[in-house]
Amino acid sequence: MRATVCTKGEFRVEERPAPTPGPGQLLVNVTRCGICGSDLHARTHGDEMADLAAATGYQHFMRSEQSVVLGHEFTGEVVDYGPGTRRRWRPGTPVVAMPILRHGREPHLTGLSVAAPGGYAEQVLVQESVTFPVPNGLSPDHAALTEPMAVAWHAVRRGRVGKNRTAFVIGCGPIGLAVITMLKASGVRTVVASDFSLRRRELAARCGADVVVDPGVDDPWTASPRKPRISGATDLLNLAFDGMERLRRIPNLPWHYLFRAAHTFNQGPNSPVVFECVGVPGILDQILTAAPPMSRVVVVGVCMQPDTIHPALAINKEIELRFVLGYDPGEFRDTLHMLADGKVDPSPLITGTVGLDGIDAAFTALASPDHHAKILIDPKSTVSALP
């Protein structure tokens, strides 16, 4: 099979032996594979990412000197099965799979480990237990976006954004656009998106953002049509006074039980939820400084450098800080069906398609935020350049 291999940051297309599925695995003909921001990082900062992964207990992340086939956002058609499988689907069945392969008891991240070559190739191995048939004739272009959209769905779920809460999305790259799409799919009424790039702001509006802001011109925190009830410490303290004055007016009311009920059901001021989708040093502290008190900040962007925040500021505003990564099998499956059922339209994210010979050009194009968001790879395509 043909595959595009990355070694020391350089791409080359080469002929490789067709993969042989091992126990619990199946072989898939790749029909589409997306280029992820993680791939961009891994190409040039693989060693740093490997060191970080090792610090968290995962020892198999790719190293720069290794020859690795990248690509973990893929869809394809069933070709063959390895031993110990249930052979659930006929050859030719379109499927998507979570990008993780297991050799014995050792898991490997597909496309980010030399032991689990990814989807920048004509064929890829997947684990049967985390493979799912593509329903409703969903196109390969959209099916390939199951993985990145599942990342966004996990972030939105972890954010616990009520429909009446304002959601701020800071950064409208591919993951920010996916978060916007999933927020609107979940019924959130007000989504404010912020990005310096005109192109990305245009895509954010197409993905459903209700307000789109250039932070170099306007303040995203005051752009929402739904003004936060609490904009500072004074508002927070007055809320306590006002609430107690109203409750004390009711004779014999056991008001403290109302507080206990609010605590039990996690009810409180309807403060916004902020999704940090930039991942560069300094942005998190900017958000903690500017976000209203009682906000929940969900960190989706991956910052690879050391960063500094002012914890006392976040403490005084009682800001809740959450970090998210990936998804679980249920979220992956649900995302696929949301796409197939038409509840989520990822088409605004797709801005180009290339063949295996065009991957280097695609990476170059993605280095700029002004043209492309998600570029797909079609192994059968002969396209090697982008407009």
mmCIF file of C-alpha atoms in Angstrom:
data_model
loop_
_atom_site.group_PDB
_atom_site.id
_atom_site.type_symbol
_atom_site.label_atom_id
_atom_site.label_comp_id
_atom_site.label_asym_id
_atom_site.label_seq_id
_atom_site.Cartn_x
_atom_site.Cartn_y
_atom_site.Cartn_z
ATOM 1 C CA MET A 1 0.000 0.000 0.000
ATOM 2 C CA ARG A 2 0.990 3.667 -0.382
ATOM 3 C CA ALA A 3 1.478 5.708 2.772
ATOM 4 C CA THR A 4 2.833 9.133 3.643
ATOM 5 C CA VAL A 5 5.554 8.770 6.264
ATOM 6 C CA CYS A 6 6.923 11.478 8.537
ATOM 7 C CA THR A 7 10.553 11.347 9.722
ATOM 8 C CA LYS A 8 12.270 14.275 11.441
ATOM 9 C CA GLY A 9 9.500 16.572 10.247
ATOM 10 C CA GLU A 10 9.805 15.591 6.589
ATOM 11 C CA PHE A 11 7.083 13.831 4.583
ATOM 12 C CA ARG A 12 7.622 11.235 1.895
ATOM 13 C CA VAL A 13 5.250 8.861 0.125
ATOM 14 C CA GLU A 14 6.418 5.261 0.059
ATOM 15 C CA GLU A 15 5.218 1.756 -0.632
ATOM 16 C CA ARG A 16 4.667 -0.308 2.516
ATOM 17 C CA PRO A 17 3.499 -3.876 3.072
ATOM 18 C CA ALA A 18 -0.235 -4.158 3.599
ATOM 19 C CA PRO A 19 -0.959 -4.304 7.358
ATOM 20 C CA THR A 20 -1.953 -7.660 8.836
ATOM 21 C CA PRO A 21 -4.690 -7.469 11.480
ATOM 22 C CA GLY A 22 -3.760 -9.013 14.809
ATOM 23 C CA PRO A 23 -6.008 -10.399 17.561
ATOM 24 C CA GLY A 24 -9.164 -8.311 17.937
ATOM 25 C CA GLN A 25 -8.278 -6.105 14.962
ATOM 26 C CA LEU A 26 -9.593 -5.491 11.472
ATOM 27 C CA LEU A 27 -8.110 -4.006 8.327
ATOM 28 C CA VAL A 28 -9.774 -0.955 6.777
ATOM 29 C CA ASN A 29 -9.348 0.740 3.408
ATOM 30 C CA VAL A 30 -9.065 4.448 4.222
ATOM 31 C CA THR A 31 -11.517 6.638 2.316
ATOM 32 C CA ARG A 32 -10.861 9.934 4.133
ATOM 33 C CA CYS A 33 -8.556 11.153 6.888
ATOM 34 C CA GLY A 34 -8.533 14.603 8.467
ATOM 35 C CA ILE A 35 -5.450 16.594 9.394
ATOM 36 C CA CYS A 36 -5.562 17.489 13.086
ATOM 37 C CA GLY A 37 -3.785 20.223 14.999
ATOM 38 C CA SER A 38 -2.140 17.446 16.988
ATOM 39 C CA ASP A 39 -0.580 16.233 13.744
ATOM 40 C CA LEU A 40 0.843 19.699 13.094
ATOM 41 C CA HIS A 41 2.380 19.712 16.572
ATOM 42 C CA ALA A 42 3.629 16.126 16.324
ATOM 43 C CA ARG A 43 5.447 16.832 13.055
ATOM 44 C CA THR A 44 7.702 19.462 14.625
ATOM 45 C CA HIS A 45 7.397 18.917 18.384
ATOM 46 C CA GLY A 46 7.070 15.147 18.630
ATOM 47 C CA ASP A 47 9.836 14.769 21.189
ATOM 48 C CA GLU A 48 8.311 17.337 23.533
ATOM 49 C CA MET A 49 4.913 15.678 23.178
ATOM 50 C CA ALA A 50 6.499 12.288 23.841
ATOM 51 C CA ASP A 51 8.142 13.586 27.017
ATOM 52 C CA LEU A 52 4.823 14.997 28.193
ATOM 53 C CA ALA A 53 3.045 11.729 27.425
ATOM 54 C CA ALA A 54 5.707 9.772 29.299
ATOM 55 C CA ALA A 55 5.203 12.016 32.341
ATOM 56 C CA THR A 56 1.538 10.975 32.366
ATOM 57 C CA GLY A 57 2.337 7.254 32.053
ATOM 58 C CA TYR A 58 2.147 6.668 28.278
ATOM 59 C CA GLN A 59 5.492 5.521 26.879
ATOM 60 C CA HIS A 60 4.753 4.938 23.192
ATOM 61 C CA PHE A 61 4.301 8.423 21.733
ATOM 62 C CA MET A 62 6.208 8.975 18.488
ATOM 63 C CA ARG A 63 9.742 10.377 18.470
ATOM 64 C CA SER A 64 11.128 12.649 15.768
ATOM 65 C CA GLU A 65 13.713 10.139 14.517
ATOM 66 C CA GLN A 66 11.073 7.433 14.009
ATOM 67 C CA SER A 67 9.248 6.934 10.711
ATOM 68 C CA VAL A 68 5.568 7.346 11.542
ATOM 69 C CA VAL A 69 2.370 7.362 9.503
ATOM 70 C CA LEU A 70 0.260 10.138 11.038
ATOM 71 C CA GLY A 71 -3.529 10.442 10.920
ATOM 72 C CA HIS A 72 -6.163 9.642 13.545
ATOM 73 C CA GLU A 73 -9.319 11.249 12.073
ATOM 74 C CA PHE A 74 -10.252 8.592 9.546
ATOM 75 C CA THR A 75 -13.064 6.595 8.035
ATOM 76 C CA GLY A 76 -12.907 3.645 5.680
ATOM 77 C CA GLU A 77 -14.313 0.316 4.527
ATOM 78 C CA VAL A 78 -13.873 -3.103 6.108
ATOM 79 C CA VAL A 79 -11.395 -5.351 4.288
ATOM 80 C CA ASP A 80 -10.426 -8.248 6.577
ATOM 81 C CA TYR A 81 -10.367 -9.465 10.185
ATOM 82 C CA GLY A 82 -7.720 -10.784 12.508
ATOM 83 C CA PRO A 83 -8.066 -13.729 14.923
ATOM 84 C CA GLY A 84 -10.375 -13.459 17.903
ATOM 85 C CA THR A 85 -12.832 -11.087 16.216
ATOM 86 C CA ARG A 86 -16.578 -11.421 15.838
ATOM 87 C CA ARG A 87 -16.527 -10.339 12.179
ATOM 88 C CA ARG A 88 -19.507 -8.066 12.781
ATOM 89 C CA TRP A 89 -19.575 -6.370 9.389
ATOM 90 C CA ARG A 90 -19.238 -7.516 5.810
ATOM 91 C CA PRO A 91 -16.280 -6.438 3.684
ATOM 92 C CA GLY A 92 -17.011 -3.050 2.149
ATOM 93 C CA THR A 93 -18.995 -1.798 5.142
ATOM 94 C CA PRO A 94 -18.098 1.838 5.897
ATOM 95 C CA VAL A 95 -16.855 2.295 9.459
ATOM 96 C CA VAL A 96 -15.179 4.742 11.793
ATOM 97 C CA ALA A 97 -13.018 3.766 14.741
ATOM 98 C CA MET A 98 -11.516 5.297 17.814
ATOM 99 C CA PRO A 99 -7.827 5.824 16.992
ATOM 100 C CA ILE A 100 -6.303 3.427 19.465
ATOM 101 C CA LEU A 101 -4.794 0.007 18.802
ATOM 102 C CA ARG A 102 -3.857 -2.611 21.350
ATOM 103 C CA HIS A 103 -1.007 -5.090 21.111
ATOM 104 C CA GLY A 104 -1.580 -7.489 23.983
ATOM 105 C CA ARG A 105 -2.132 -5.190 26.962
ATOM 106 C CA GLU A 106 -0.193 -2.294 25.410
ATOM 107 C CA PRO A 107 -2.393 0.474 23.935
ATOM 108 C CA HIS A 108 -0.977 2.617 21.134
ATOM 109 C CA LEU A 109 -2.393 5.891 19.815
ATOM 110 C CA THR A 110 -3.131 5.370 16.131
ATOM 111 C CA GLY A 111 -1.185 7.818 13.989
ATOM 112 C CA LEU A 112 0.909 8.970 16.946
ATOM 113 C CA SER A 113 2.859 5.776 17.621
ATOM 114 C CA VAL A 114 5.270 3.875 15.413
ATOM 115 C CA ALA A 115 3.455 0.690 16.461
ATOM 116 C CA ALA A 116 0.074 1.967 15.222
ATOM 117 C CA PRO A 117 0.401 3.574 11.762
ATOM 118 C CA GLY A 118 -2.394 6.028 11.027
ATOM 119 C CA GLY A 119 -4.728 7.093 8.263
ATOM 120 C CA TYR A 120 -2.324 8.976 5.994
ATOM 121 C CA ALA A 121 -2.284 5.744 4.018
ATOM 122 C CA GLU A 122 -4.414 3.521 1.827
ATOM 123 C CA GLN A 123 -5.065 1.108 4.714
ATOM 124 C CA VAL A 124 -5.130 1.222 8.509
ATOM 125 C CA LEU A 125 -5.633 -1.244 11.349
ATOM 126 C CA VAL A 126 -8.363 -0.653 13.940
ATOM 127 C CA GLN A 127 -9.595 -2.404 17.057
ATOM 128 C CA GLU A 128 -12.924 -4.153 16.478
ATOM 129 C CA SER A 129 -14.249 -3.326 19.949
ATOM 130 C CA VAL A 130 -14.077 0.431 19.271
ATOM 131 C CA THR A 131 -15.176 0.333 15.636
ATOM 132 C CA PHE A 132 -18.635 1.550 14.571
ATOM 133 C CA PRO A 133 -20.540 1.163 11.288
ATOM 134 C CA VAL A 134 -21.384 4.424 9.535
ATOM 135 C CA PRO A 135 -25.195 4.797 9.489
ATOM 136 C CA ASN A 136 -27.650 6.509 7.135
ATOM 137 C CA GLY A 137 -25.271 6.738 4.175
ATOM 138 C CA LEU A 138 -23.199 9.438 5.871
ATOM 139 C CA SER A 139 -20.572 10.699 3.440
ATOM 140 C CA PRO A 140 -16.892 9.864 4.007
ATOM 141 C CA ASP A 141 -16.121 13.592 4.267
ATOM 142 C CA HIS A 142 -18.444 13.956 7.245
ATOM 143 C CA ALA A 143 -17.757 10.536 8.774
ATOM 144 C CA ALA A 144 -14.047 11.397 8.963
ATOM 145 C CA LEU A 145 -14.930 14.279 11.268
ATOM 146 C CA THR A 146 -16.416 11.966 13.898
ATOM 147 C CA GLU A 147 -13.184 12.026 15.904
ATOM 148 C CA PRO A 148 -12.635 15.813 16.143
ATOM 149 C CA MET A 149 -16.351 16.428 16.669
ATOM 150 C CA ALA A 150 -16.300 13.869 19.495
ATOM 151 C CA VAL A 151 -13.502 15.877 21.135
ATOM 152 C CA ALA A 152 -15.759 18.940 20.965
ATOM 153 C CA TRP A 153 -18.788 17.013 22.222
ATOM 154 C CA HIS A 154 -16.804 15.791 25.222
ATOM 155 C CA ALA A 155 -15.733 19.367 25.987
ATOM 156 C CA VAL A 156 -19.309 20.652 25.724
ATOM 157 C CA ARG A 157 -20.601 17.874 27.959
ATOM 158 C CA ARG A 158 -17.894 18.532 30.536
ATOM 159 C CA GLY A 159 -18.778 22.213 30.367
ATOM 160 C CA ARG A 160 -22.363 21.473 31.467
ATOM 161 C CA VAL A 161 -23.710 24.452 29.557
ATOM 162 C CA GLY A 162 -27.402 25.028 30.203
ATOM 163 C CA LYS A 163 -29.437 26.330 27.300
ATOM 164 C CA ASN A 164 -29.866 29.691 28.994
ATOM 165 C CA ARG A 165 -26.205 30.147 29.873
ATOM 166 C CA THR A 166 -23.955 32.160 27.586
ATOM 167 C CA ALA A 167 -21.038 30.233 26.102
ATOM 168 C CA PHE A 168 -17.867 32.034 25.056
ATOM 169 C CA VAL A 169 -15.535 30.303 22.586
ATOM 170 C CA ILE A 170 -12.098 31.904 22.585
ATOM 171 C CA GLY A 171 -10.266 30.823 19.444
ATOM 172 C CA CYS A 172 -12.007 29.656 16.264
ATOM 173 C CA GLY A 173 -9.559 27.187 14.822
ATOM 174 C CA PRO A 174 -10.853 23.699 13.924
ATOM 175 C CA ILE A 175 -11.511 22.678 17.533
ATOM 176 C CA GLY A 176 -13.144 26.007 18.394
ATOM 177 C CA LEU A 177 -15.392 25.710 15.342
ATOM 178 C CA ALA A 178 -16.297 22.159 16.367
ATOM 179 C CA VAL A 179 -17.143 23.357 19.897
ATOM 180 C CA ILE A 180 -19.396 26.086 18.452
ATOM 181 C CA THR A 181 -21.162 23.509 16.294
ATOM 182 C CA MET A 182 -21.725 21.160 19.232
ATOM 183 C CA LEU A 183 -22.898 23.965 21.527
ATOM 184 C CA LYS A 184 -25.605 24.906 19.048
ATOM 185 C CA ALA A 185 -26.502 21.249 18.502
ATOM 186 C CA SER A 186 -27.019 20.895 22.248
ATOM 187 C CA GLY A 187 -29.431 23.833 22.254
ATOM 188 C CA VAL A 188 -27.307 26.599 23.789
ATOM 189 C CA ARG A 189 -29.045 29.813 22.791
ATOM 190 C CA THR A 190 -26.188 32.304 22.999
ATOM 191 C CA VAL A 191 -22.682 31.533 21.741
ATOM 192 C CA VAL A 192 -20.103 34.313 21.502
ATOM 193 C CA ALA A 193 -17.040 33.466 19.387
ATOM 194 C CA SER A 194 -13.784 35.418 19.355
ATOM 195 C CA ASP A 195 -10.829 35.237 16.949
ATOM 196 C CA PHE A 196 -8.395 37.675 15.325
ATOM 197 C CA SER A 197 -8.686 35.951 11.917
ATOM 198 C CA LEU A 198 -11.420 37.259 9.599
ATOM 199 C CA ARG A 199 -11.616 33.881 7.855
ATOM 200 C CA ARG A 200 -12.115 32.039 11.132
ATOM 201 C CA ARG A 201 -14.755 34.530 12.248
ATOM 202 C CA GLU A 202 -16.619 33.893 8.987
ATOM 203 C CA LEU A 203 -16.480 30.145 9.626
ATOM 204 C CA ALA A 204 -17.616 30.648 13.242
ATOM 205 C CA ALA A 205 -20.737 32.433 11.993
ATOM 206 C CA ARG A 206 -21.404 29.604 9.534
ATOM 207 C CA CYS A 207 -21.075 27.108 12.406
ATOM 208 C CA GLY A 208 -23.828 28.912 14.298
ATOM 209 C CA ALA A 209 -22.141 31.458 16.577
ATOM 210 C CA ASP A 210 -24.685 34.113 17.541
ATOM 211 C CA VAL A 211 -22.095 36.854 18.069
ATOM 212 C CA VAL A 212 -18.668 36.921 16.405
ATOM 213 C CA VAL A 213 -16.015 39.305 17.710
ATOM 214 C CA ASP A 214 -12.598 40.503 16.612
ATOM 215 C CA PRO A 215 -10.868 40.846 20.029
ATOM 216 C CA GLY A 216 -8.491 43.396 18.525
ATOM 217 C CA VAL A 217 -11.457 45.718 18.003
ATOM 218 C CA ASP A 218 -14.217 44.709 20.433
ATOM 219 C CA ASP A 219 -14.422 43.176 23.894
ATOM 220 C CA PRO A 220 -15.969 39.690 23.627
ATOM 221 C CA TRP A 221 -17.064 39.828 27.274
ATOM 222 C CA THR A 222 -19.432 42.751 26.643
ATOM 223 C CA ALA A 223 -20.584 41.578 23.208
ATOM 224 C CA SER A 224 -23.184 39.120 24.431
ATOM 225 C CA PRO A 225 -26.820 40.254 24.159
ATOM 226 C CA ARG A 226 -27.399 38.396 27.449
ATOM 227 C CA LYS A 227 -25.572 40.463 30.050
ATOM 228 C CA PRO A 228 -24.261 38.529 33.053
ATOM 229 C CA ARG A 229 -26.100 39.207 36.280
ATOM 230 C CA ILE A 230 -22.777 39.260 38.114
ATOM 231 C CA SER A 231 -19.999 41.297 36.533
ATOM 232 C CA GLY A 232 -17.847 41.867 39.598
ATOM 233 C CA ALA A 233 -17.310 41.236 43.303
ATOM 234 C CA THR A 234 -19.750 44.003 44.274
ATOM 235 C CA ASP A 235 -22.559 42.315 42.322
ATOM 236 C CA LEU A 236 -21.752 38.999 43.978
ATOM 237 C CA LEU A 237 -21.904 40.459 47.497
ATOM 238 C CA ASN A 238 -25.084 42.399 46.770
ATOM 239 C CA LEU A 239 -26.695 39.218 45.470
ATOM 240 C CA ALA A 240 -26.239 37.676 48.911
ATOM 241 C CA PHE A 241 -27.732 40.714 50.651
ATOM 242 C CA ASP A 242 -30.669 41.015 48.232
ATOM 243 C CA GLY A 243 -31.455 37.322 48.423
ATOM 244 C CA MET A 244 -31.459 37.239 52.211
ATOM 245 C CA GLU A 245 -33.603 40.377 52.471
ATOM 246 C CA ARG A 246 -36.257 38.784 50.254
ATOM 247 C CA LEU A 247 -36.170 35.483 52.116
ATOM 248 C CA ARG A 248 -36.388 37.128 55.544
ATOM 249 C CA ARG A 249 -39.614 38.857 54.533
ATOM 250 C CA ILE A 250 -41.426 35.501 54.540
ATOM 251 C CA PRO A 251 -42.440 34.584 58.109
ATOM 252 C CA ASN A 252 -41.201 31.242 59.443
ATOM 253 C CA LEU A 253 -39.500 30.322 56.165
ATOM 254 C CA PRO A 254 -36.678 27.817 56.760
ATOM 255 C CA TRP A 255 -34.535 29.674 54.250
ATOM 256 C CA HIS A 256 -31.427 27.607 54.943
ATOM 257 C CA TYR A 257 -33.164 24.569 53.420
ATOM 258 C CA LEU A 258 -33.407 26.473 50.147
ATOM 259 C CA PHE A 259 -29.658 26.998 50.191
ATOM 260 C CA ARG A 260 -29.104 23.314 50.896
ATOM 261 C CA ALA A 261 -31.336 22.393 47.958
ATOM 262 C CA ALA A 262 -29.409 24.773 45.703
ATOM 263 C CA HIS A 263 -26.157 23.166 46.836
ATOM 264 C CA THR A 264 -27.522 19.647 46.280
ATOM 265 C CA PHE A 265 -28.659 20.399 42.725
ATOM 266 C CA ASN A 266 -25.616 22.554 41.957
ATOM 267 C CA GLN A 267 -27.752 25.622 41.323
ATOM 268 C CA GLY A 268 -26.352 29.118 41.484
ATOM 269 C CA PRO A 269 -25.896 32.318 39.510
ATOM 270 C CA ASN A 270 -26.271 31.779 35.769
ATOM 271 C CA SER A 271 -22.676 32.683 34.953
ATOM 272 C CA PRO A 272 -21.143 31.921 31.549
ATOM 273 C CA VAL A 273 -19.087 28.957 30.438
ATOM 274 C CA VAL A 274 -15.870 29.810 28.609
ATOM 275 C CA PHE A 275 -14.120 27.433 26.204
ATOM 276 C CA GLU A 276 -10.422 28.191 25.770
ATOM 277 C CA CYS A 277 -9.560 26.848 22.309
ATOM 278 C CA VAL A 278 -6.306 28.677 21.591
ATOM 279 C CA GLY A 279 -3.611 26.850 23.545
ATOM 280 C CA VAL A 280 -0.884 29.502 23.715
ATOM 281 C CA PRO A 281 0.835 30.890 26.807
ATOM 282 C CA GLY A 282 -0.937 33.832 28.386
ATOM 283 C CA ILE A 283 -4.442 33.221 27.040
ATOM 284 C CA LEU A 284 -5.640 31.345 30.112
ATOM 285 C CA ASP A 285 -4.588 34.142 32.462
ATOM 286 C CA GLN A 286 -6.287 36.673 30.178
ATOM 287 C CA ILE A 287 -9.504 34.680 30.455
ATOM 288 C CA LEU A 288 -9.280 34.395 34.238
ATOM 289 C CA THR A 289 -8.753 38.152 34.411
ATOM 290 C CA ALA A 290 -11.637 39.108 32.125
ATOM 291 C CA ALA A 291 -14.288 36.430 32.725
ATOM 292 C CA PRO A 292 -17.168 37.292 35.085
ATOM 293 C CA PRO A 293 -17.178 35.830 38.616
ATOM 294 C CA MET A 294 -18.503 32.280 39.012
ATOM 295 C CA SER A 295 -17.626 31.430 35.391
ATOM 296 C CA ARG A 296 -16.644 27.925 34.390
ATOM 297 C CA VAL A 297 -13.570 27.807 32.142
ATOM 298 C CA VAL A 298 -13.076 24.676 30.035
ATOM 299 C CA VAL A 299 -9.540 24.360 28.657
ATOM 300 C CA VAL A 300 -9.670 22.609 25.280
ATOM 301 C CA GLY A 301 -6.652 24.184 23.575
ATOM 302 C CA VAL A 302 -3.385 22.318 24.123
ATOM 303 C CA CYS A 303 -0.619 24.623 25.335
ATOM 304 C CA MET A 304 2.755 22.877 24.999
ATOM 305 C CA GLN A 305 4.791 25.542 26.798
ATOM 306 C CA PRO A 306 4.959 26.435 30.496
ATOM 307 C CA ASP A 307 2.381 29.049 31.394
ATOM 308 C CA THR A 308 1.623 31.405 34.260
ATOM 309 C CA ILE A 309 -1.704 32.259 35.866
ATOM 310 C CA HIS A 310 -2.705 34.284 38.927
ATOM 311 C CA PRO A 311 -4.548 31.790 41.148
ATOM 312 C CA ALA A 312 -5.615 34.447 43.677
ATOM 313 C CA LEU A 313 -7.552 36.234 40.938
ATOM 314 C CA ALA A 314 -9.424 33.069 40.029
ATOM 315 C CA ILE A 315 -9.998 32.324 43.731
ATOM 316 C CA ASN A 316 -11.453 35.760 44.420
ATOM 317 C CA LYS A 317 -13.831 35.330 41.485
ATOM 318 C CA GLU A 318 -14.456 31.670 42.357
ATOM 319 C CA ILE A 319 -13.853 30.587 38.788
ATOM 320 C CA GLU A 320 -14.128 26.887 38.068
ATOM 321 C CA LEU A 321 -11.303 25.586 35.874
ATOM 322 C CA ARG A 322 -11.620 22.325 33.936
ATOM 323 C CA PHE A 323 -9.195 20.598 31.587
ATOM 324 C CA VAL A 324 -10.516 18.146 28.996
ATOM 325 C CA LEU A 325 -9.012 15.581 26.648
ATOM 326 C CA GLY A 326 -10.497 13.186 24.109
ATOM 327 C CA TYR A 327 -13.796 11.368 24.636
ATOM 328 C CA ASP A 328 -15.182 8.030 25.734
ATOM 329 C CA PRO A 329 -16.654 5.303 23.456
ATOM 330 C CA GLY A 330 -20.214 6.446 24.173
ATOM 331 C CA GLU A 331 -19.451 10.028 23.186
ATOM 332 C CA PHE A 332 -17.680 8.831 20.033
ATOM 333 C CA ARG A 333 -20.660 6.698 19.019
ATOM 334 C CA ASP A 334 -23.172 9.445 19.836
ATOM 335 C CA THR A 335 -21.212 11.969 17.799
ATOM 336 C CA LEU A 336 -21.266 9.653 14.781
ATOM 337 C CA HIS A 337 -25.032 9.354 15.025
ATOM 338 C CA MET A 338 -25.512 13.089 15.529
ATOM 339 C CA LEU A 339 -23.651 13.571 12.256
ATOM 340 C CA ALA A 340 -25.579 10.821 10.475
ATOM 341 C CA ASP A 341 -28.955 12.064 11.763
ATOM 342 C CA GLY A 342 -28.292 15.596 10.535
ATOM 343 C CA LYS A 343 -28.225 17.108 14.026
ATOM 344 C CA VAL A 344 -24.695 18.342 13.395
ATOM 345 C CA ASP A 345 -23.430 19.808 10.125
ATOM 346 C CA PRO A 346 -19.615 19.830 9.967
ATOM 347 C CA SER A 347 -19.410 21.023 6.364
ATOM 348 C CA PRO A 348 -18.259 24.595 7.217
ATOM 349 C CA LEU A 349 -15.100 23.122 8.748
ATOM 350 C CA ILE A 350 -14.031 21.336 5.534
ATOM 351 C CA THR A 351 -12.002 23.720 3.381
ATOM 352 C CA GLY A 352 -9.931 21.427 1.157
ATOM 353 C CA THR A 353 -9.032 17.887 0.096
ATOM 354 C CA VAL A 354 -5.711 16.489 -1.101
ATOM 355 C CA GLY A 355 -4.197 13.116 -1.922
ATOM 356 C CA LEU A 356 -1.237 11.472 -0.191
ATOM 357 C CA ASP A 357 1.150 13.517 -2.334
ATOM 358 C CA GLY A 358 -0.455 16.761 -1.144
ATOM 359 C CA ILE A 359 0.001 16.343 2.606
ATOM 360 C CA ASP A 360 3.117 18.507 2.818
ATOM 361 C CA ALA A 361 1.309 21.317 0.968
ATOM 362 C CA ALA A 362 -1.697 20.898 3.268
ATOM 363 C CA PHE A 363 0.466 21.262 6.375
ATOM 364 C CA THR A 364 1.972 24.430 4.916
ATOM 365 C CA ALA A 365 -1.489 25.841 4.209
ATOM 366 C CA LEU A 366 -2.708 25.033 7.715
ATOM 367 C CA ALA A 367 0.142 27.034 9.244
ATOM 368 C CA SER A 368 -1.863 30.166 8.381
ATOM 369 C CA PRO A 369 -5.302 30.820 9.912
ATOM 370 C CA ASP A 370 -6.467 32.883 6.957
ATOM 371 C CA HIS A 371 -7.555 30.213 4.487
ATOM 372 C CA HIS A 372 -8.147 26.708 5.802
ATOM 373 C CA ALA A 373 -9.724 24.992 8.820
ATOM 374 C CA LYS A 374 -9.971 21.243 8.162
ATOM 375 C CA ILE A 375 -8.204 19.652 5.204
ATOM 376 C CA LEU A 376 -9.100 16.059 4.360
ATOM 377 C CA ILE A 377 -6.909 13.417 2.747
ATOM 378 C CA ASP A 378 -8.347 11.130 0.081
ATOM 379 C CA PRO A 379 -5.796 8.365 -0.577
ATOM 380 C CA LYS A 380 -7.219 7.876 -4.075
ATOM 381 C CA SER A 381 -6.948 11.539 -5.014
ATOM 382 C CA THR A 382 -4.150 12.877 -7.215
ATOM 383 C CA VAL A 383 -4.506 16.441 -5.890
ATOM 384 C CA SER A 384 -1.121 17.597 -4.597
ATOM 385 C CA ALA A 385 -1.702 21.347 -4.205
ATOM 386 C CA LEU A 386 -4.282 23.671 -2.708
ATOM 387 C CA PRO A 387 -5.676 26.880 -4.208
#
